[in-house]
Every structure is written in C-alpha cells, then in structure tokens.
mmCIF file of C-alpha atoms in Angstrom:
data_model
loop_
_atom_site.group_PDB
_atom_site.id
_atom_site.type_symbol
_atom_site.label_atom_id
_atom_site.label_comp_id
_atom_site.label_asym_id
_atom_site.label_seq_id
_atom_site.Cartn_x
_atom_site.Cartn_y
_atom_site.Cartn_z
ATOM 1 C CA UNK X 1 -39.514 13.438 -12.909
ATOM 2 C CA UNK X 2 -37.153 14.340 -10.240
ATOM 3 C CA UNK X 3 -35.577 17.141 -10.065
ATOM 4 C CA UNK X 4 -32.595 18.736 -10.450
ATOM 5 C CA UNK X 5 -31.255 18.291 -6.959
ATOM 6 C CA UNK X 6 -31.791 14.922 -7.227
ATOM 7 C CA UNK X 7 -30.657 14.514 -10.055
ATOM 8 C CA UNK X 8 -26.911 16.067 -8.934
ATOM 9 C CA UNK X 9 -27.123 15.221 -5.514
ATOM 10 C CA UNK X 10 -28.704 11.726 -4.537
ATOM 11 C CA UNK X 11 -29.117 11.174 -1.082
ATOM 12 C CA UNK X 12 -26.938 8.028 0.118
ATOM 13 C CA UNK X 13 -29.587 5.331 -0.375
ATOM 14 C CA UNK X 14 -32.160 7.205 -1.635
ATOM 15 C CA UNK X 15 -32.677 5.526 -5.291
ATOM 16 C CA UNK X 16 -31.394 5.769 -8.628
ATOM 17 C CA UNK X 17 -29.653 9.577 -9.772
ATOM 18 C CA UNK X 18 -32.998 9.624 -12.170
ATOM 19 C CA UNK X 19 -35.942 8.322 -12.685
ATOM 20 C CA UNK X 20 -36.175 9.838 -15.817
ATOM 21 C CA UNK X 21 -35.922 7.947 -19.165
ATOM 22 C CA UNK X 22 -34.007 11.851 -20.379
ATOM 23 C CA UNK X 23 -33.228 14.834 -17.815
ATOM 24 C CA UNK X 24 -34.727 18.162 -18.728
ATOM 25 C CA UNK X 25 -32.612 20.703 -19.577
ATOM 26 C CA UNK X 26 -32.519 21.514 -16.248
ATOM 27 C CA UNK X 27 -31.259 18.467 -14.648
ATOM 28 C CA UNK X 28 -28.472 18.847 -17.349
ATOM 29 C CA UNK X 29 -27.596 22.318 -16.808
ATOM 30 C CA UNK X 30 -27.706 21.748 -12.851
ATOM 31 C CA UNK X 31 -25.487 18.227 -13.369
ATOM 32 C CA UNK X 32 -22.994 20.027 -15.636
ATOM 33 C CA UNK X 33 -22.057 22.701 -13.042
ATOM 34 C CA UNK X 34 -22.193 19.880 -10.344
ATOM 35 C CA UNK X 35 -18.638 18.446 -12.241
ATOM 36 C CA UNK X 36 -16.670 21.490 -11.404
ATOM 37 C CA UNK X 37 -17.928 22.933 -8.373
ATOM 38 C CA UNK X 38 -17.503 21.558 -4.623
ATOM 39 C CA UNK X 39 -20.927 20.897 -3.633
ATOM 40 C CA UNK X 40 -22.244 20.424 -0.187
ATOM 41 C CA UNK X 41 -21.213 16.678 -0.470
ATOM 42 C CA UNK X 42 -17.509 17.915 -0.690
ATOM 43 C CA UNK X 43 -15.201 15.890 2.749
ATOM 44 C CA UNK X 44 -13.310 19.330 4.031
ATOM 45 C CA UNK X 45 -11.570 19.000 7.423
ATOM 46 C CA UNK X 46 -9.081 22.367 6.939
ATOM 47 C CA UNK X 47 -10.540 25.128 5.120
ATOM 48 C CA UNK X 48 -8.642 27.276 2.390
ATOM 49 C CA UNK X 49 -8.345 29.610 5.843
ATOM 50 C CA UNK X 50 -7.154 27.583 7.598
ATOM 51 C CA UNK X 51 -9.633 26.407 10.133
ATOM 52 C CA UNK X 52 -10.520 22.811 11.141
ATOM 53 C CA UNK X 53 -13.504 21.340 10.111
ATOM 54 C CA UNK X 54 -15.146 19.512 12.957
ATOM 55 C CA UNK X 55 -17.112 15.900 10.786
ATOM 56 C CA UNK X 56 -18.885 13.106 13.239
ATOM 57 C CA UNK X 57 -17.717 10.611 10.655
ATOM 58 C CA UNK X 58 -14.480 11.060 9.576
ATOM 59 C CA UNK X 59 -12.349 12.720 12.430
ATOM 60 C CA UNK X 60 -11.881 9.653 13.888
ATOM 61 C CA UNK X 61 -10.102 9.204 10.575
ATOM 62 C CA UNK X 62 -6.980 11.655 11.708
ATOM 63 C CA UNK X 63 -7.407 11.214 15.286
ATOM 64 C CA UNK X 64 -4.121 10.405 15.659
ATOM 65 C CA UNK X 65 -2.942 13.369 13.408
ATOM 66 C CA UNK X 66 -1.139 16.137 16.465
ATOM 67 C CA UNK X 67 1.054 19.008 15.468
ATOM 68 C CA UNK X 68 4.056 16.835 14.467
ATOM 69 C CA UNK X 69 2.112 14.709 12.261
ATOM 70 C CA UNK X 70 0.695 18.059 10.518
ATOM 71 C CA UNK X 71 4.581 19.460 10.473
ATOM 72 C CA UNK X 72 5.099 15.837 8.678
ATOM 73 C CA UNK X 73 2.485 16.283 6.177
ATOM 74 C CA UNK X 74 3.484 19.419 5.344
ATOM 75 C CA UNK X 75 7.188 18.949 4.770
ATOM 76 C CA UNK X 76 6.400 16.155 2.248
ATOM 77 C CA UNK X 77 3.939 18.775 0.827
ATOM 78 C CA UNK X 78 7.032 21.242 0.147
ATOM 79 C CA UNK X 79 9.605 19.231 -0.413
ATOM 80 C CA UNK X 80 7.576 17.204 -3.648
ATOM 81 C CA UNK X 81 6.678 20.761 -5.185
ATOM 82 C CA UNK X 82 10.033 21.229 -5.048
ATOM 83 C CA UNK X 83 11.512 18.443 -6.726
ATOM 84 C CA UNK X 84 7.915 18.868 -8.922
ATOM 85 C CA UNK X 85 9.047 22.716 -9.575
ATOM 86 C CA UNK X 86 13.230 21.123 -10.681
ATOM 87 C CA UNK X 87 11.514 18.991 -12.920
ATOM 88 C CA UNK X 88 9.603 21.492 -14.347
ATOM 89 C CA UNK X 89 12.604 23.514 -14.570
ATOM 90 C CA UNK X 90 14.913 20.277 -16.133
ATOM 91 C CA UNK X 91 13.200 20.083 -19.032
ATOM 92 C CA UNK X 92 13.518 23.523 -20.085
ATOM 93 C CA UNK X 93 16.275 23.478 -19.912
ATOM 94 C CA UNK X 94 16.910 20.128 -22.130
ATOM 95 C CA UNK X 95 17.702 17.513 -19.269
ATOM 96 C CA UNK X 96 14.708 15.619 -19.490
ATOM 97 C CA UNK X 97 12.927 15.174 -22.398
ATOM 98 C CA UNK X 98 8.996 15.714 -21.322
ATOM 99 C CA UNK X 99 8.041 16.894 -17.642
ATOM 100 C CA UNK X 100 4.629 16.136 -16.089
ATOM 101 C CA UNK X 101 3.276 18.303 -13.500
ATOM 102 C CA UNK X 102 1.438 18.519 -10.104
ATOM 103 C CA UNK X 103 1.759 21.213 -8.741
ATOM 104 C CA UNK X 104 -1.626 22.060 -6.385
ATOM 105 C CA UNK X 105 -2.123 18.315 -6.633
ATOM 106 C CA UNK X 106 -0.341 18.300 -3.328
ATOM 107 C CA UNK X 107 -2.663 17.204 -1.009
ATOM 108 C CA UNK X 108 -4.296 14.859 -2.673
ATOM 109 C CA UNK X 109 -1.463 12.714 -3.184
ATOM 110 C CA UNK X 110 0.495 13.312 -0.212
ATOM 111 C CA UNK X 111 -3.084 12.546 1.962
ATOM 112 C CA UNK X 112 -3.489 8.959 -0.137
ATOM 113 C CA UNK X 113 -0.259 8.070 0.184
ATOM 114 C CA UNK X 114 -0.274 8.534 3.602
ATOM 115 C CA UNK X 115 -2.691 6.446 3.856
ATOM 116 C CA UNK X 116 -1.378 3.484 2.426
ATOM 117 C CA UNK X 117 0.489 0.698 4.795
ATOM 118 C CA UNK X 118 3.392 -0.467 3.933
ATOM 119 C CA UNK X 119 1.718 -4.288 2.246
ATOM 120 C CA UNK X 120 -0.371 -1.862 0.313
ATOM 121 C CA UNK X 121 0.144 -1.744 -3.468
ATOM 122 C CA UNK X 122 -0.396 1.251 -6.046
ATOM 123 C CA UNK X 123 -0.258 1.481 -9.569
ATOM 124 C CA UNK X 124 0.560 5.675 -10.352
ATOM 125 C CA UNK X 125 -0.440 6.901 -14.003
ATOM 126 C CA UNK X 126 2.500 9.376 -14.415
ATOM 127 C CA UNK X 127 2.010 12.335 -12.088
ATOM 128 C CA UNK X 128 2.347 10.316 -8.839
ATOM 129 C CA UNK X 129 5.342 12.156 -7.688
ATOM 130 C CA UNK X 130 3.833 12.529 -4.276
ATOM 131 C CA UNK X 131 2.616 9.003 -3.643
ATOM 132 C CA UNK X 132 5.585 8.137 -4.588
ATOM 133 C CA UNK X 133 7.375 10.031 -2.500
ATOM 134 C CA UNK X 134 4.932 8.504 0.491
ATOM 135 C CA UNK X 135 6.244 5.226 -0.946
ATOM 136 C CA UNK X 136 10.150 5.363 -0.741
ATOM 137 C CA UNK X 137 10.563 5.832 -3.772
ATOM 138 C CA UNK X 138 12.999 9.006 -5.216
ATOM 139 C CA UNK X 139 12.696 11.860 -6.962
ATOM 140 C CA UNK X 140 16.035 10.929 -9.303
ATOM 141 C CA UNK X 141 14.727 7.782 -9.680
ATOM 142 C CA UNK X 142 12.019 9.064 -11.391
ATOM 143 C CA UNK X 143 13.659 11.913 -13.692
ATOM 144 C CA UNK X 144 15.223 8.617 -15.273
ATOM 145 C CA UNK X 145 11.885 7.789 -16.307
ATOM 146 C CA UNK X 146 11.458 11.244 -18.134
ATOM 147 C CA UNK X 147 14.861 11.355 -19.495
ATOM 148 C CA UNK X 148 14.339 7.952 -20.986
ATOM 149 C CA UNK X 149 17.025 6.490 -19.759
ATOM 150 C CA UNK X 150 15.517 4.041 -17.807
ATOM 151 C CA UNK X 151 11.679 2.352 -17.779
ATOM 152 C CA UNK X 152 11.598 2.188 -13.644
ATOM 153 C CA UNK X 153 14.255 2.883 -11.463
ATOM 154 C CA UNK X 154 12.497 1.925 -8.398
ATOM 155 C CA UNK X 155 11.923 -1.598 -7.921
ATOM 156 C CA UNK X 156 8.206 -2.379 -7.560
ATOM 157 C CA UNK X 157 8.062 -5.417 -5.619
ATOM 158 C CA UNK X 158 10.023 -3.029 -2.949
ATOM 159 C CA UNK X 159 8.502 -0.759 -2.495
ATOM 160 C CA UNK X 160 4.812 -1.865 -3.577
ATOM 161 C CA UNK X 161 4.630 1.129 -6.520
ATOM 162 C CA UNK X 162 3.982 0.316 -9.923
ATOM 163 C CA UNK X 163 6.081 2.168 -12.618
ATOM 164 C CA UNK X 164 4.655 4.838 -14.160
ATOM 165 C CA UNK X 165 1.771 4.226 -16.669
ATOM 166 C CA UNK X 166 1.612 6.404 -19.676
ATOM 167 C CA UNK X 167 -2.041 4.262 -21.579
ATOM 168 C CA UNK X 168 -4.469 6.630 -20.109
ATOM 169 C CA UNK X 169 -6.032 4.640 -17.862
ATOM 170 C CA UNK X 170 -4.504 1.149 -18.948
ATOM 171 C CA UNK X 171 -3.212 1.286 -14.589
ATOM 172 C CA UNK X 172 -7.394 1.122 -13.900
ATOM 173 C CA UNK X 173 -6.910 -2.280 -15.044
ATOM 174 C CA UNK X 174 -4.194 -4.043 -13.976
ATOM 175 C CA UNK X 175 -4.654 -2.470 -10.091
ATOM 176 C CA UNK X 176 -7.956 -4.754 -10.528
ATOM 177 C CA UNK X 177 -6.644 -7.613 -12.127
ATOM 178 C CA UNK X 178 -3.674 -7.301 -9.117
ATOM 179 C CA UNK X 179 -6.645 -6.554 -6.316
ATOM 180 C CA UNK X 180 -8.315 -9.640 -7.970
ATOM 181 C CA UNK X 181 -5.708 -11.886 -6.460
ATOM 182 C CA UNK X 182 -5.568 -10.343 -3.510
ATOM 183 C CA UNK X 183 -8.911 -11.529 -2.658
ATOM 184 C CA UNK X 184 -8.205 -15.046 -4.535
ATOM 185 C CA UNK X 185 -5.012 -15.545 -2.130
ATOM 186 C CA UNK X 186 -6.928 -14.753 0.643
ATOM 187 C CA UNK X 187 -5.055 -11.511 1.428
ATOM 188 C CA UNK X 188 -8.146 -9.308 2.648
ATOM 189 C CA UNK X 189 -9.898 -9.742 5.990
ATOM 190 C CA UNK X 190 -7.014 -10.949 8.174
ATOM 191 C CA UNK X 191 -6.597 -7.644 10.273
ATOM 192 C CA UNK X 192 -2.994 -6.219 10.579
ATOM 193 C CA UNK X 193 -2.109 -8.093 7.229
ATOM 194 C CA UNK X 194 -4.718 -7.721 4.771
ATOM 195 C CA UNK X 195 -4.029 -5.759 1.847
ATOM 196 C CA UNK X 196 -5.625 -3.493 -0.585
ATOM 197 C CA UNK X 197 -4.543 -1.973 -3.926
ATOM 198 C CA UNK X 198 -5.310 1.930 -4.802
ATOM 199 C CA UNK X 199 -5.491 3.402 -8.974
ATOM 200 C CA UNK X 200 -4.359 6.268 -9.328
ATOM 201 C CA UNK X 201 -5.797 8.467 -12.330
ATOM 202 C CA UNK X 202 -7.393 12.162 -13.700
ATOM 203 C CA UNK X 203 -10.518 12.672 -14.803
ATOM 204 C CA UNK X 204 -9.993 12.268 -18.839
ATOM 205 C CA UNK X 205 -8.945 8.515 -17.494
ATOM 206 C CA UNK X 206 -12.509 8.260 -17.061
ATOM 207 C CA UNK X 207 -13.557 8.511 -20.230
ATOM 208 C CA UNK X 208 -11.688 4.593 -21.231
ATOM 209 C CA UNK X 209 -13.142 2.025 -21.276
ATOM 210 C CA UNK X 210 -10.289 0.718 -19.596
ATOM 211 C CA UNK X 211 -11.569 2.428 -16.385
ATOM 212 C CA UNK X 212 -15.051 1.287 -17.078
ATOM 213 C CA UNK X 213 -13.938 -2.341 -17.174
ATOM 214 C CA UNK X 214 -12.186 -2.461 -14.495
ATOM 215 C CA UNK X 215 -14.868 -0.883 -12.384
ATOM 216 C CA UNK X 216 -16.902 -3.806 -13.710
ATOM 217 C CA UNK X 217 -14.590 -6.956 -12.872
ATOM 218 C CA UNK X 218 -14.419 -5.293 -9.114
ATOM 219 C CA UNK X 219 -17.737 -4.894 -8.676
ATOM 220 C CA UNK X 220 -18.231 -8.448 -9.825
ATOM 221 C CA UNK X 221 -15.497 -9.783 -7.732
ATOM 222 C CA UNK X 222 -16.056 -7.458 -4.370
ATOM 223 C CA UNK X 223 -12.220 -7.161 -5.063
ATOM 224 C CA UNK X 224 -10.262 -4.493 -2.396
ATOM 225 C CA UNK X 225 -9.063 -1.440 -5.322
ATOM 226 C CA UNK X 226 -9.573 1.738 -4.007
ATOM 227 C CA UNK X 227 -10.154 3.979 -7.565
ATOM 228 C CA UNK X 228 -8.631 7.380 -7.029
ATOM 229 C CA UNK X 229 -9.752 9.394 -9.068
ATOM 230 C CA UNK X 230 -7.294 13.373 -8.876
ATOM 231 C CA UNK X 231 -10.118 15.398 -10.924
ATOM 232 C CA UNK X 232 -7.455 18.462 -12.012
ATOM 233 C CA UNK X 233 -11.158 19.778 -13.895
ATOM 234 C CA UNK X 234 -9.069 19.448 -17.222
ATOM 235 C CA UNK X 235 -7.984 16.525 -19.353
ATOM 236 C CA UNK X 236 -5.423 18.238 -21.216
ATOM 237 C CA UNK X 237 -7.425 20.726 -22.865
ATOM 238 C CA UNK X 238 -11.243 19.695 -21.868
ATOM 239 C CA UNK X 239 -12.632 20.392 -19.286
ATOM 240 C CA UNK X 240 -14.457 18.094 -16.779
ATOM 241 C CA UNK X 241 -18.110 19.189 -17.721
ATOM 242 C CA UNK X 242 -16.735 18.084 -21.093
ATOM 243 C CA UNK X 243 -15.878 13.816 -19.967
ATOM 244 C CA UNK X 244 -19.286 14.127 -17.593
ATOM 245 C CA UNK X 245 -22.971 14.739 -17.224
ATOM 246 C CA UNK X 246 -21.952 14.042 -13.356
ATOM 247 C CA UNK X 247 -19.975 14.812 -10.175
ATOM 248 C CA UNK X 248 -17.319 11.751 -11.154
ATOM 249 C CA UNK X 249 -18.088 10.348 -8.014
ATOM 250 C CA UNK X 250 -21.289 9.285 -8.545
ATOM 251 C CA UNK X 251 -20.686 6.877 -11.101
ATOM 252 C CA UNK X 252 -19.646 4.263 -8.785
ATOM 253 C CA UNK X 253 -22.984 4.113 -8.224
ATOM 254 C CA UNK X 254 -24.239 2.506 -11.519
ATOM 255 C CA UNK X 255 -21.237 -0.218 -10.740
ATOM 256 C CA UNK X 256 -23.049 -1.059 -7.144
ATOM 257 C CA UNK X 257 -20.067 0.820 -5.092
ATOM 258 C CA UNK X 258 -19.416 3.261 -3.304
ATOM 259 C CA UNK X 259 -18.293 6.655 -4.257
ATOM 260 C CA UNK X 260 -17.548 10.084 -2.428
ATOM 261 C CA UNK X 261 -15.784 13.414 -2.850
ATOM 262 C CA UNK X 262 -12.567 15.145 -1.026
ATOM 263 C CA UNK X 263 -11.833 18.595 -0.780
ATOM 264 C CA UNK X 264 -8.366 17.787 -2.649
ATOM 265 C CA UNK X 265 -6.494 20.607 -1.327
ATOM 266 C CA UNK X 266 -7.120 19.451 1.870
ATOM 267 C CA UNK X 267 -4.567 16.700 2.973
ATOM 268 C CA UNK X 268 -6.629 15.835 6.287
ATOM 269 C CA UNK X 269 -9.828 15.161 3.901
ATOM 270 C CA UNK X 270 -7.375 13.663 1.605
ATOM 271 C CA UNK X 271 -5.889 11.200 4.509
ATOM 272 C CA UNK X 272 -8.905 10.502 5.966
ATOM 273 C CA UNK X 273 -11.193 9.324 3.018
ATOM 274 C CA UNK X 274 -8.483 7.439 2.310
ATOM 275 C CA UNK X 275 -8.257 5.413 5.666
ATOM 276 C CA UNK X 276 -11.912 4.917 5.031
ATOM 277 C CA UNK X 277 -11.661 3.531 1.553
ATOM 278 C CA UNK X 278 -8.205 0.979 2.437
ATOM 279 C CA UNK X 279 -10.043 -0.101 5.524
ATOM 280 C CA UNK X 280 -13.627 -1.166 3.564
ATOM 281 C CA UNK X 281 -11.135 -2.623 1.187
ATOM 282 C CA UNK X 282 -9.229 -4.918 3.053
ATOM 283 C CA UNK X 283 -12.780 -5.558 5.526
ATOM 284 C CA UNK X 284 -13.014 -7.459 2.015
ATOM 285 C CA UNK X 285 -16.317 -5.001 1.366
ATOM 286 C CA UNK X 286 -15.166 -4.777 -2.134
ATOM 287 C CA UNK X 287 -13.983 -1.660 -3.942
ATOM 288 C CA UNK X 288 -14.184 2.679 -3.451
ATOM 289 C CA UNK X 289 -14.552 5.324 -5.854
ATOM 290 C CA UNK X 290 -12.852 8.926 -4.246
ATOM 291 C CA UNK X 291 -12.707 11.710 -6.121
ATOM 292 C CA UNK X 292 -10.138 14.180 -5.254
ATOM 293 C CA UNK X 293 -11.602 17.745 -5.876
ATOM 294 C CA UNK X 294 -8.578 19.890 -7.019
ATOM 295 C CA UNK X 295 -7.307 21.277 -9.731
ATOM 296 C CA UNK X 296 -3.787 21.387 -12.230
ATOM 297 C CA UNK X 297 -2.131 24.518 -11.402
ATOM 298 C CA UNK X 298 -0.030 24.010 -14.400
ATOM 299 C CA UNK X 299 0.531 22.674 -18.295
ATOM 300 C CA UNK X 300 -0.844 19.148 -18.375
ATOM 301 C CA UNK X 301 2.693 18.203 -19.819
ATOM 302 C CA UNK X 302 5.393 20.521 -20.432
ATOM 303 C CA UNK X 303 4.584 20.511 -23.870
ATOM 304 C CA UNK X 304 1.350 21.954 -23.203
ATOM 305 C CA UNK X 305 0.106 25.609 -23.210
ATOM 306 C CA UNK X 306 -2.907 26.145 -20.665
ATOM 307 C CA UNK X 307 -3.024 29.892 -21.658
ATOM 308 C CA UNK X 308 -4.691 28.031 -24.830
ATOM 309 C CA UNK X 309 -7.783 26.197 -23.154
ATOM 310 C CA UNK X 310 -7.945 28.107 -20.013
ATOM 311 C CA UNK X 311 -8.861 32.059 -18.008
ATOM 312 C CA UNK X 312 -6.315 33.212 -15.899
ATOM 313 C CA UNK X 313 -9.088 33.958 -13.553
ATOM 314 C CA UNK X 314 -9.886 30.455 -13.106
ATOM 315 C CA UNK X 315 -6.339 30.082 -12.201
ATOM 316 C CA UNK X 316 -6.206 32.479 -9.775
ATOM 317 C CA UNK X 317 -9.722 31.743 -7.761
ATOM 318 C CA UNK X 318 -7.559 28.187 -7.326
ATOM 319 C CA UNK X 319 -4.838 30.306 -6.415
ATOM 320 C CA UNK X 320 -6.474 30.858 -2.832
ATOM 321 C CA UNK X 321 -7.377 27.403 -1.858
ATOM 322 C CA UNK X 322 -3.716 26.492 -1.997
ATOM 323 C CA UNK X 323 -3.335 22.859 -0.346
ATOM 324 C CA UNK X 324 0.381 24.304 1.213
ATOM 325 C CA UNK X 325 -0.976 27.305 2.568
ATOM 326 C CA UNK X 326 -3.673 26.269 4.585
ATOM 327 C CA UNK X 327 -1.743 23.808 5.785
ATOM 328 C CA UNK X 328 1.284 26.599 6.902
ATOM 329 C CA UNK X 329 -2.235 28.896 8.247
ATOM 330 C CA UNK X 330 -3.956 26.369 10.006
ATOM 331 C CA UNK X 331 -0.012 25.570 11.717
ATOM 332 C CA UNK X 332 0.638 29.050 12.535
ATOM 333 C CA UNK X 333 -3.033 29.916 14.044
ATOM 334 C CA UNK X 334 -2.557 27.159 16.358
ATOM 335 C CA UNK X 335 0.841 27.178 17.794
ATOM 336 C CA UNK X 336 2.027 23.926 16.123
ATOM 337 C CA UNK X 337 5.000 24.905 14.462
ATOM 338 C CA UNK X 338 7.454 28.344 15.040
ATOM 339 C CA UNK X 339 8.458 30.477 11.912
ATOM 340 C CA UNK X 340 12.179 28.234 12.589
ATOM 341 C CA UNK X 341 9.965 24.937 11.648
ATOM 342 C CA UNK X 342 9.449 26.749 8.209
ATOM 343 C CA UNK X 343 12.783 27.908 7.712
ATOM 344 C CA UNK X 344 14.867 24.170 7.691
ATOM 345 C CA UNK X 345 11.921 23.251 5.610
ATOM 346 C CA UNK X 346 12.415 25.745 3.042
ATOM 347 C CA UNK X 347 15.837 24.765 3.738
ATOM 348 C CA UNK X 348 16.259 21.543 2.842
ATOM 349 C CA UNK X 349 13.815 22.090 -0.267
ATOM 350 C CA UNK X 350 16.372 23.816 -1.302
ATOM 351 C CA UNK X 351 19.467 21.047 -0.715
ATOM 352 C CA UNK X 352 17.307 18.694 -2.274
ATOM 353 C CA UNK X 353 16.473 20.359 -5.295
ATOM 354 C CA UNK X 354 20.332 21.216 -5.553
ATOM 355 C CA UNK X 355 20.905 17.120 -5.695
ATOM 356 C CA UNK X 356 18.591 17.107 -8.096
ATOM 357 C CA UNK X 357 20.445 18.838 -9.991
ATOM 358 C CA UNK X 358 23.739 17.348 -9.992
ATOM 359 C CA UNK X 359 22.373 14.302 -10.373
ATOM 360 C CA UNK X 360 20.089 14.881 -13.673
ATOM 361 C CA UNK X 361 23.482 16.529 -14.498
ATOM 362 C CA UNK X 362 25.520 13.875 -14.057
ATOM 363 C CA UNK X 363 23.258 10.992 -15.001
ATOM 364 C CA UNK X 364 24.713 8.168 -16.702
ATOM 365 C CA UNK X 365 24.433 7.167 -20.501
ATOM 366 C CA UNK X 366 22.668 3.108 -19.854
ATOM 367 C CA UNK X 367 24.782 0.929 -21.722
ATOM 368 C CA UNK X 368 23.461 -0.764 -25.091
ATOM 369 C CA UNK X 369 22.367 -3.915 -23.950
ATOM 370 C CA UNK X 370 20.361 -2.061 -21.034
ATOM 371 C CA UNK X 371 16.950 -2.175 -24.302
ATOM 372 C CA UNK X 372 15.971 -5.475 -23.794
ATOM 373 C CA UNK X 373 17.033 -6.546 -20.532
ATOM 374 C CA UNK X 374 14.327 -7.274 -17.466
ATOM 375 C CA UNK X 375 11.275 -7.287 -20.617
ATOM 376 C CA UNK X 376 10.695 -10.923 -19.472
ATOM 377 C CA UNK X 377 10.282 -12.555 -16.854
ATOM 378 C CA UNK X 378 12.648 -15.325 -17.437
ATOM 379 C CA UNK X 379 14.802 -16.022 -21.353
ATOM 380 C CA UNK X 380 13.423 -15.254 -24.410
ATOM 381 C CA UNK X 381 15.664 -16.832 -27.691
ATOM 382 C CA UNK X 382 13.988 -14.121 -30.137
ATOM 383 C CA UNK X 383 15.146 -11.303 -27.618
ATOM 384 C CA UNK X 384 18.653 -12.826 -26.918
ATOM 385 C CA UNK X 385 19.222 -12.846 -31.050
ATOM 386 C CA UNK X 386 18.142 -9.521 -31.724
ATOM 387 C CA UNK X 387 20.046 -8.172 -28.988
ATOM 388 C CA UNK X 388 23.023 -9.571 -29.863
ATOM 389 C CA UNK X 389 22.296 -8.964 -33.770
ATOM 390 C CA UNK X 390 22.313 -5.419 -32.536
ATOM 391 C CA UNK X 391 25.019 -5.107 -30.282
ATOM 392 C CA UNK X 392 27.252 -6.611 -33.432
ATOM 393 C CA UNK X 393 25.925 -3.666 -35.332
ATOM 394 C CA UNK X 394 26.375 -1.316 -32.765
ATOM 395 C CA UNK X 395 30.376 -2.611 -32.962
ATOM 396 C CA UNK X 396 30.544 -2.305 -36.271
ATOM 397 C CA UNK X 397 30.936 1.411 -36.053
ATOM 398 C CA UNK X 398 34.135 3.863 -34.768
ATOM 399 C CA UNK X 399 34.529 3.071 -30.737
ATOM 400 C CA UNK X 400 31.959 0.864 -31.348
ATOM 401 C CA UNK X 401 29.049 3.328 -31.485
ATOM 402 C CA UNK X 402 26.785 5.357 -33.496
#
C-alpha cells in the first residue's frame, strides 16, 4: 500500500504514483489538496515578494536574462494587461461580442511566449493574448475576432501562431498533428534550425478527449510538442479538484513523457521551464507537459459571473502573488530600474489603450463576401455558387444590404 505522499508527490523515476489498485480515503484527500496547492515540486525562481531563488536545474536557462531583459519582460506584462483591460471595457461598452480576460496569467503567457524561437509553431486556445503579443500579433488584430468581423486577422504562417480555437481542447489534436509533421519532415535534432510546437490549453480542457488523444499520439510518435496547461484553478465554474484526483502535471507519466509544474505567476520560471521543454522537443526527445500553476483573476469570459462560484477570500489571497508586482519589486530592490522607467511603461500602456479604442470604434464591417473567403485552400464550386446566390439575394434589398 502506498503512502499519501507517494500518491501525490512521487519522486522522478520513483515508479508509478500509487501501487494500490484503489487509493485509501487519505490518499484521495491528499491528492485533491495537491491539485490546488503549489506543493514542494513547484519550480519557482522569483518569489511573490520579488526575491530571486537559486535553482541548480533551471538557472542556466535564464542565465542571459539581465536587467535589460527583465525590464523587457515587465514591459510585456504591463502592456498585455492594459490591452486586456481595454478589451474587457470595450465589450462592456458594446463594441465586442465577448471578451476572454487573461488577468493574472500574464507571466505564464509572456514567459512561454518569449521562450519560443521564430521557427516554432504555436496553437492557442482563446485566451493567449500574451503569447500572441510575443509572436508579433497586434492586440487590435485580436479585437476583430471578438467583434466577429474576421475569422483571423493575422497570417498564421507568417507569425507562426494559429488562429484562436474556441472548441475546448481541439487545438491539442491539431498541434500534435503539426508536430508529427515536423518530426516526419526531419525538422527536429538539427540545431539551430530545429523546430518545436507549443500548444496552450486550460485545466478544464484536460477533461476533454481531444487532449488525451493528443497525448497518446505525441507519445507514440515522439512528436516535438510542448503541452502547456495554464491551470488557473477554475474550468469556468468547476475547480481543479473536480477535474483531477492528482496534480495535472503528473498525468504525463501515464503517457510516458515528462511532466513538470511551474509557478505560473513567475515569469522567470515560466521562461526557464519553457526553454528547457522546447529544447527537449527540438532535440528529438519527445513531448513535455508543463502545468503553469496560476490563477484567473477575472471572469472566465465577460458572460461569466465568478462571484457565484468562488469566494472573495481566494481572490484576495492570489492578489498577493501578482505576476507583475513581483517583477516590479525585484527590479526596484536590485536597482535594475528607476522610477522613470515605470512611468514610461505606464505612459506607453495608456497610449496603447487609446489606440485600441480608436481602432475598435472605427473598425469597418467586412464585405458580405468575406464570410466565404479563406474557407478552403483552393476554389470550391459549391461554395462559389452559394456565395453568388447570397450576394444576389442581398442585392435585392434597397441599397444592396439588409
């Protein structure tokens, strides 16, 4: 019979998480607690108080991050948060159909996004505004998706960033297939041009079959894909302990590839762990699962009311772990930034918000034929006939529109 400690926190290479066919009640309780507490296995390089923590295993992956680079990560997070807050406000003003906030998850996304190389490919869900920022996708391009005027405003090939996926977990299968293609085409193991794929999903998506299908195929074919799970503690209104008996990163063991849990509010740790995982994939060592342990500070979407299912005390506790504040404190304490720097970033953030508002208020409606374009790679007679019939129908109204 295994102990509760073995059930919830097995040592690397120490065998399966439990040897018992059925866990004891104590093991179940310990496992549930471990799903919503960081635990000793959490990789952390920067504490919530802004103190740098040495890590012999992962320090080397951020050895190049000095004062300038850390200020850059801070700037990324501040600007992305400001854009996110503006998106939220625009939806409330009726300018967007819906908005999906990322508040609180800036470090998880910027850390992972900045770990990617230009040749890597990204498959997002619908909340990865920070990763999009790192791939050169402008915030206003994302607004078009949530306004309903474009399928995807950006070129996924140019930016190596797939369009947002609304169907929960579906992008994991797509990403795995793409990564298998990278493997078949010999694009792994040939540094510095080797490629990898990173796919983003939430803790709730781990209950979807598509995610597990992706795990199976990636494991069997050693696909160079990093499964990046942002565990923000809530799958809409369901907490993580209603989704899994074990910490999510430990699920990787059942598929035969490494899993690791990182402090998702620590941008430095997310950067280090993501760089390590991507190197594993590019080297041909197969897939990796990262569980970025973070928290969704806002609603699931603007159509959600989180006060109906979670306590304010929980939210207040996580505010003390704010990903931006810990970097700001570290920069100040270590003398890496002067007050003028923070003022400049704030001014830049305000300017970005103003530009987003102006863009959104003046965003043109797409022409009627737009809905038929870019559906298939080539021409399609049936679609073309439907397009012509629809445009002829619209032309029958006064002014050519209805």
